[in-house]
Tab-separated table of C-alpha atoms and ligand atoms in Angstrom:
chain	number	residue	atom	x	y	z
H	1	MET	CA	26.273	64.763	-2.951
H	2	ASN	CA	27.864	61.428	-1.416
H	3	SER	CA	25.234	58.379	-1.840
H	4	SER	CA	26.735	55.242	-4.143
H	5	LEU	CA	23.025	55.885	-6.421
H	6	GLN	CA	23.697	59.305	-6.873
H	7	GLU	CA	27.452	58.121	-8.526
H	8	GLU	CA	25.713	55.479	-10.405
H	9	ILE	CA	22.893	57.894	-11.873
H	10	LEU	CA	25.689	60.511	-13.141
H	11	LYS	CA	26.965	57.455	-14.615
H	12	LEU	CA	24.331	56.231	-16.223
H	13	LYS	CA	23.621	59.274	-17.277
H	14	ASP	CA	26.708	59.817	-19.551
H	15	GLU	CA	26.630	56.760	-21.046
H	16	LYS	CA	22.848	57.258	-22.274
H	17	ASN	CA	24.092	61.153	-23.129
H	18	ALA	CA	21.219	61.975	-21.077
H	19	ILE	CA	19.928	65.119	-19.265
H	20	ILE	CA	18.122	65.011	-16.151
H	21	LEU	CA	15.628	68.487	-15.718
H	22	ALA	CA	13.991	69.302	-12.280
H	23	HIS	CA	11.643	71.493	-10.412
H	24	ASN	CA	12.304	73.274	-7.251
H	25	TYR	CA	9.970	71.185	-5.556
H	26	GLN	CA	11.998	68.099	-6.168
H	27	PRO	CA	13.927	66.796	-3.072
H	28	LYS	CA	17.059	67.411	-2.374
H	29	GLU	CA	18.913	64.150	-3.392
H	30	ILE	CA	17.276	64.463	-6.864
H	31	GLN	CA	18.306	68.369	-6.912
H	32	GLU	CA	21.903	67.326	-6.320
H	33	ILE	CA	22.154	65.319	-9.285
H	34	ALA	CA	19.953	67.461	-12.089
H	35	ASP	CA	21.524	69.057	-14.898
H	36	PHE	CA	19.344	71.833	-14.696
H	37	LEU	CA	16.864	72.878	-11.631
H	38	GLY	CA	14.431	75.594	-12.227
H	39	ASP	CA	11.045	77.195	-12.326
H	40	SER	CA	7.648	75.997	-14.796
H	41	LEU	CA	9.339	78.938	-17.461
H	42	GLU	CA	13.210	78.219	-16.794
H	43	LEU	CA	12.141	74.341	-17.463
H	44	CYS	CA	10.133	75.346	-20.443
H	45	ILE	CA	12.962	77.548	-21.989
H	46	LYS	CA	15.519	75.017	-21.050
H	47	ALA	CA	13.845	72.208	-23.136
H	48	SER	CA	13.707	74.458	-25.944
H	49	GLU	CA	17.739	74.856	-26.159
H	50	ILE	CA	18.058	71.096	-25.726
H	51	GLU	CA	20.215	70.178	-28.686
H	52	ASP	CA	22.953	67.799	-28.108
H	53	LYS	CA	21.387	65.006	-26.043
H	54	ASP	CA	19.277	62.184	-26.650
H	55	LEU	CA	17.389	61.457	-23.360
H	56	VAL	CA	15.880	63.603	-21.058
H	57	ILE	CA	14.827	62.520	-17.823
H	58	PHE	CA	12.464	64.719	-16.270
H	59	CYS	CA	11.794	65.163	-12.110
H	60	GLY	CA	8.623	66.993	-11.898
H	61	VAL	CA	4.931	66.676	-12.375
H	62	ASP	CA	2.647	65.495	-15.791
H	63	PHE	CA	2.189	68.747	-17.509
H	64	MET	CA	5.835	70.098	-17.421
H	65	ALA	CA	7.097	66.778	-18.978
H	66	GLU	CA	4.377	67.115	-21.570
H	67	THR	CA	5.913	70.506	-22.505
H	68	ALA	CA	9.050	68.955	-23.011
H	69	HIS	CA	8.034	67.012	-25.262
H	70	ILE	CA	5.699	69.440	-26.945
H	71	LEU	CA	8.999	71.518	-27.741
H	72	ASN	CA	11.394	68.383	-28.494
H	73	PRO	CA	8.951	66.056	-30.014
H	74	ASP	CA	11.504	63.694	-31.626
H	75	LYS	CA	13.690	63.270	-28.406
H	76	LYS	CA	12.813	60.652	-25.847
H	77	ILE	CA	11.231	62.423	-22.610
H	78	VAL	CA	10.831	60.501	-19.891
H	79	ILE	CA	9.286	60.617	-16.118
H	80	PRO	CA	10.892	58.034	-13.659
H	81	ASP	CA	7.303	58.457	-12.089
H	82	LEU	CA	4.501	58.525	-14.206
H	83	GLU	CA	1.499	59.066	-11.421
H	84	ALA	CA	3.384	62.248	-10.997
H	85	GLU	CA	-0.103	64.565	-11.952
H	86	CYS	CA	-0.548	68.083	-10.798
H	87	PRO	CA	-4.294	67.804	-9.840
H	88	MET	CA	-4.756	71.354	-10.598
H	89	ALA	CA	-4.196	70.896	-14.511
H	90	HIS	CA	-6.915	68.530	-14.714
H	91	MET	CA	-9.442	70.651	-12.962
H	92	LEU	CA	-9.578	72.436	-16.475
H	93	PRO	CA	-10.930	69.402	-18.909
H	94	GLU	CA	-10.710	70.216	-22.582
H	95	GLU	CA	-14.663	70.434	-23.451
H	96	GLU	CA	-15.132	72.668	-20.531
H	97	LEU	CA	-13.068	75.263	-22.033
H	98	LEU	CA	-14.461	74.656	-25.510
H	99	LYS	CA	-17.784	75.128	-23.237
H	100	ALA	CA	-16.192	78.403	-22.630
H	101	LYS	CA	-14.694	79.480	-25.624
H	102	GLU	CA	-18.300	79.368	-27.372
H	103	GLU	CA	-19.483	81.601	-24.496
H	104	HIS	CA	-16.972	83.860	-24.882
H	105	PRO	CA	-16.325	84.278	-28.510
H	106	ASP	CA	-14.744	87.813	-28.307
H	107	ALA	CA	-12.516	86.614	-25.537
H	108	GLY	CA	-8.339	86.117	-25.646
H	109	VAL	CA	-7.053	83.093	-23.849
H	110	ILE	CA	-4.478	82.495	-21.404
H	111	LEU	CA	-3.640	79.071	-20.286
H	112	TYR	CA	-1.617	78.325	-17.272
H	113	VAL	CA	1.506	75.696	-18.340
H	114	ASN	CA	-0.163	73.983	-15.329
H	115	SER	CA	-2.804	72.610	-17.952
H	116	ILE	CA	-3.277	69.557	-19.450
H	117	ALA	CA	-1.847	69.363	-23.683
H	118	GLU	CA	-5.608	68.886	-24.721
H	119	ALA	CA	-6.447	71.487	-23.529
H	120	LYS	CA	-3.618	73.819	-23.933
H	121	GLN	CA	-4.137	73.070	-27.950
H	122	HIS	CA	-7.318	75.727	-27.763
H	123	ALA	CA	-5.139	78.902	-26.014
H	124	ASP	CA	-3.565	81.345	-27.403
H	125	THR	CA	-0.882	81.631	-25.496
H	126	LEU	CA	0.599	80.281	-22.073
H	127	CYS	CA	1.585	81.611	-18.973
H	128	THR	CA	3.823	80.586	-15.862
H	129	SER	CA	3.777	82.339	-12.701
H	130	ALA	CA	6.881	83.969	-13.827
H	131	ASN	CA	5.177	85.745	-16.885
H	132	ALA	CA	1.567	86.174	-16.437
H	133	VAL	CA	1.246	89.673	-16.367
H	134	LYS	CA	3.521	90.169	-19.092
H	135	VAL	CA	1.613	87.630	-21.390
H	136	ALA	CA	-1.548	88.715	-20.911
H	137	GLU	CA	-0.547	92.275	-21.552
H	138	SER	CA	0.423	91.249	-24.539
H	139	LEU	CA	-2.671	89.606	-26.030
H	140	GLU	CA	-4.327	92.930	-27.787
H	141	GLN	CA	-8.514	91.217	-25.926
H	142	ASP	CA	-9.182	93.403	-22.910
H	143	LYS	CA	-11.141	90.141	-22.106
H	144	ILE	CA	-9.529	87.307	-21.194
H	145	LEU	CA	-10.575	83.574	-20.606
H	146	PHE	CA	-7.615	82.056	-17.859
H	147	GLY	CA	-7.046	78.690	-16.269
H	148	PRO	CA	-7.027	76.927	-14.687
H	149	ASP	CA	-5.736	78.770	-11.618
H	150	LYS	CA	-8.092	81.111	-10.310
H	151	ASN	CA	-5.749	82.670	-7.884
H	152	LEU	CA	-2.836	83.990	-10.382
H	153	GLY	CA	-5.989	85.221	-12.836
H	154	THR	CA	-7.341	87.114	-9.665
H	155	HIS	CA	-3.207	88.351	-9.586
H	156	VAL	CA	-3.409	88.914	-13.078
H	157	ALA	CA	-6.501	91.269	-12.628
H	158	ALA	CA	-5.022	93.167	-10.145
H	159	LYS	CA	-2.222	94.271	-11.919
H	160	LEU	CA	-3.818	95.361	-15.824
H	161	ASP	CA	-6.848	96.810	-16.720
H	162	LYS	CA	-8.593	93.745	-18.438
H	163	GLU	CA	-10.935	91.467	-17.805
H	164	ILE	CA	-10.011	88.278	-16.624
H	165	ILE	CA	-12.944	85.197	-16.756
H	166	PRO	CA	-11.547	82.567	-14.478
H	167	VAL	CA	-12.098	78.990	-16.158
H	168	PRO	CA	-12.515	76.432	-14.642
H	169	LYS	CA	-14.825	79.038	-11.740
H	170	ASP	CA	-12.381	77.413	-8.499
H	171	GLY	CA	-9.344	75.938	-10.119
H	172	HIS	CA	-6.335	76.195	-7.687
H	173	CYS	CA	-3.737	74.424	-6.042
H	174	TYR	CA	-4.447	72.117	-3.104
H	175	VAL	CA	-0.709	72.526	-1.771
H	176	HIS	CA	-1.174	76.458	-1.966
H	177	ARG	CA	-4.823	76.715	-0.662
H	178	LEU	CA	-3.290	74.850	2.692
H	179	PHE	CA	-1.952	78.886	3.396
H	180	HIS	CA	-4.173	81.268	5.346
H	181	VAL	CA	-3.749	84.845	5.898
H	182	GLU	CA	-3.489	83.760	9.737
H	183	ASP	CA	-0.365	81.860	8.885
H	184	VAL	CA	1.018	84.988	7.494
H	185	GLU	CA	0.198	86.923	10.772
H	186	LEU	CA	1.670	84.415	13.404
H	187	LYS	CA	5.274	84.284	11.656
H	188	ARG	CA	5.315	88.308	10.939
H	189	ASN	CA	4.604	88.372	15.175
H	190	GLU	CA	7.478	85.556	15.345
H	191	TYR	CA	9.684	86.620	12.927
H	192	PRO	CA	9.356	90.619	12.841
H	193	ASN	CA	12.422	90.912	10.557
H	194	ALA	CA	11.369	88.465	7.785
H	195	GLU	CA	10.602	89.722	4.497
H	196	ILE	CA	7.376	87.307	3.520
H	197	ILE	CA	7.335	85.537	0.148
H	198	CYS	CA	4.598	83.682	-1.353
H	199	HIS	CA	3.755	82.025	-4.667
H	200	PRO	CA	0.739	83.641	-6.616
H	201	GLU	CA	-1.204	80.127	-6.733
H	202	CYS	CA	-2.050	81.333	-3.209
H	203	ASP	CA	-5.328	82.910	-2.084
H	204	ILE	CA	-4.950	86.404	-3.432
H	205	LYS	CA	-5.977	87.785	0.269
H	206	VAL	CA	-2.485	85.545	1.388
H	207	GLN	CA	-0.818	87.355	-1.251
H	208	GLU	CA	-2.151	90.764	-0.414
H	209	ALA	CA	-1.312	90.234	3.629
H	210	CYS	CA	2.373	89.062	1.778
H	211	ASP	CA	5.507	91.402	1.255
H	212	LYS	CA	6.127	89.819	-2.295
H	213	VAL	CA	4.603	87.932	-4.669
H	214	MET	CA	6.671	85.839	-6.883
H	215	SER	CA	7.467	82.622	-9.228
H	216	THR	CA	9.660	79.826	-7.419
H	217	GLY	CA	12.561	81.016	-9.812
H	218	GLY	CA	11.724	84.654	-9.026
H	219	MET	CA	11.791	83.867	-5.040
H	220	LEU	CA	15.705	82.368	-5.839
H	221	ARG	CA	16.461	85.072	-7.329
H	222	TYR	CA	15.163	87.650	-5.258
H	223	ILE	CA	16.641	86.490	-2.129
H	224	ALA	CA	20.298	86.014	-3.695
H	225	GLU	CA	20.067	89.532	-4.299
H	226	SER	CA	18.519	91.113	-1.468
H	227	ASP	CA	20.928	92.195	1.245
H	228	LYS	CA	18.164	90.886	3.624
H	229	GLU	CA	18.924	88.153	6.043
H	230	GLU	CA	15.666	86.267	6.793
H	231	PHE	CA	12.119	85.710	4.373
H	232	VAL	CA	9.325	83.529	5.129
H	233	ILE	CA	8.681	81.413	2.104
H	234	GLY	CA	5.044	80.559	1.121
H	235	THR	CA	5.543	78.037	-1.063
H	236	GLU	CA	6.325	73.931	-1.428
H	237	ILE	CA	9.037	73.290	1.280
H	238	ASP	CA	11.518	71.547	-0.796
H	239	MET	CA	11.811	75.529	-2.237
H	240	ILE	CA	13.611	76.362	1.197
H	241	THR	CA	16.428	73.280	0.394
H	242	ARG	CA	16.989	74.856	-3.172
H	243	ILE	CA	17.411	78.527	-2.295
H	244	ASN	CA	19.596	77.183	0.924
H	245	SER	CA	22.105	74.997	-1.306
H	246	GLU	CA	22.617	78.504	-3.540
H	247	VAL	CA	22.718	81.516	-1.391
H	248	PRO	CA	24.086	80.473	1.801
H	249	GLY	CA	24.147	82.819	4.931
H	250	LYS	CA	20.218	83.493	4.863
H	251	LYS	CA	17.541	82.424	7.456
H	252	LEU	CA	14.752	81.072	5.600
H	253	TYR	CA	11.467	79.718	7.379
H	254	PRO	CA	8.522	78.011	5.708
H	255	LEU	CA	4.765	79.880	6.088
H	256	LEU	CA	4.037	76.016	6.396
H	257	GLU	CA	5.738	73.113	7.438
H	258	GLY	CA	3.247	70.725	5.462
H	259	ALA	CA	3.195	72.451	2.125
H	260	ILE	CA	4.361	69.699	0.401
H	261	CYS	CA	3.434	68.647	-3.716
H	262	LYS	CA	2.955	64.735	-3.008
H	263	THR	CA	2.954	64.212	-6.285
H	264	MET	CA	6.499	65.852	-6.509
H	265	LYS	CA	7.688	63.617	-4.186
H	266	LEU	CA	7.070	59.961	-5.943
H	267	HIS	CA	10.357	60.777	-8.132
H	268	THR	CA	13.036	58.590	-6.377
H	269	LEU	CA	16.984	58.352	-7.263
H	270	GLU	CA	15.855	54.358	-7.420
H	271	LYS	CA	13.584	55.459	-10.518
H	272	VAL	CA	15.638	57.625	-12.026
H	273	LYS	CA	18.205	54.415	-12.033
H	274	ASP	CA	15.364	52.998	-13.504
H	275	ALA	CA	13.898	55.436	-15.747
H	276	LEU	CA	17.757	55.891	-17.273
H	277	VAL	CA	18.235	52.032	-17.458
H	278	LYS	CA	15.157	51.290	-19.116
H	279	GLU	CA	14.254	54.777	-21.285
H	280	ALA	CA	11.001	54.441	-19.749
H	281	PRO	CA	7.934	55.669	-19.070
H	282	GLU	CA	8.107	57.775	-21.500
H	283	ILE	CA	6.346	61.221	-21.708
H	284	THR	CA	4.061	61.006	-25.542
H	285	LEU	CA	1.217	62.676	-26.898
H	286	PRO	CA	-0.990	62.112	-30.049
H	287	THR	CA	0.863	64.329	-32.862
H	288	ASP	CA	-1.745	66.165	-33.339
H	289	VAL	CA	-2.259	67.267	-29.595
H	290	ALA	CA	1.530	68.155	-29.732
H	291	GLU	CA	1.499	70.532	-32.674
H	292	LYS	CA	-1.840	72.058	-31.966
H	293	SER	CA	-0.153	73.164	-28.343
H	294	ARG	CA	3.235	73.993	-29.760
H	295	LYS	CA	2.433	77.377	-31.016
H	296	ALA	CA	0.807	78.332	-28.108
H	297	VAL	CA	3.726	77.384	-25.788
H	298	GLN	CA	6.251	79.288	-28.331
H	299	HIS	CA	4.002	82.399	-28.092
H	300	MET	CA	4.517	82.319	-24.435
H	301	LEU	CA	8.668	82.155	-24.789
H	302	ASP	CA	8.303	84.661	-27.288
H	303	VAL	CA	6.861	86.974	-25.137
H	304	SER	CA	9.534	86.208	-22.414
H	305	LYS	CA	12.244	86.888	-24.140
Z	401	13P	P1	7.139	77.826	-10.720
Z	401	13P	O1	6.731	78.173	-12.257
Z	401	13P	O2	6.428	79.188	-9.869
Z	401	13P	O3	8.149	77.358	-10.452
Z	401	13P	O4	5.247	77.211	-10.112
Z	401	13P	C1	4.487	75.963	-10.692
Z	401	13P	C2	4.041	74.988	-9.687
Z	401	13P	O5	3.493	74.460	-9.935
Z	401	13P	C3	3.593	75.957	-8.326
Z	401	13P	O6	3.033	75.030	-7.810
Z	402	SF4	FE1	0.708	71.502	-9.494
Z	402	SF4	FE2	0.087	72.417	-6.863
Z	402	SF4	FE3	2.076	70.186	-7.324
Z	402	SF4	FE4	2.646	72.891	-8.526
Z	402	SF4	S1	2.296	72.300	-6.307
Z	402	SF4	S2	2.899	70.895	-8.949
Z	402	SF4	S3	0.359	73.281	-8.689
Z	402	SF4	S4	-0.496	70.785	-7.246
């Protein structure tokens, strides 16, 4: 780290008794100033443990910052750019989930943490890509309404003897939808010694063509522990930035250079500094929505222990 802006941010952060949390898809300059970097589950766990900080600067997308707010209703959770939304999270409106629940009254309800808080409040539990199978196993029902990511739902269905009903029918991430089986074949030819890892938000055919499927945090741990040297990474491009900075000596190749989550990149150092100075824009939710969705978040955290 060497920019004066980064130094300024670190100074301000101490003065304000703030903590900076950032997702693995943040650009390098933000990864460098974060107190904690992680995948969605790791960020949820970290948010549940914040005790001695007055201000949380959350460099991620809306549903992640909302989850931090749900777990810390008395703390100020600030997101440097309020426009940083996850389009997939908005693919399941509250009304559509309520309608599906009416149609399947005997089904358990699991929502991916990538969902809006208004929908989360009607779920039995939440999951992330790191714990989806474990969470689905923990429900007694054999029939499960699962949303909004159809691909993660199919990933769970392939591992368990449970009926997974996707809600909506085709919820997806536009970034992970960019990967195709042909990309996997191309990289296999180009890098015959590399292991190919993708995220469960990819199409199930892409998942089947890869060697391993895991969350972003899972990728980091797996590569750090592996004797292998070369990996092709099938997720957002800045995951490679994170792994490179923590696991030196590996050769990492993107499955696709253009896999960029545009809203994750809305946060900049300038906006982080502004967020610290102004303590805004703050993430808030109606109290009843935050309270009702806390139950589902807490269930997921308990199952993940
Ligand atoms: P992870 O929990 O694996 O970091 O995934 C979050 C996400 O939004 C992936 O697109
Ligand atoms: Fe949402 Fe996809 Fe971006 Fe992840 S990569 S935050 S699922 S849009």
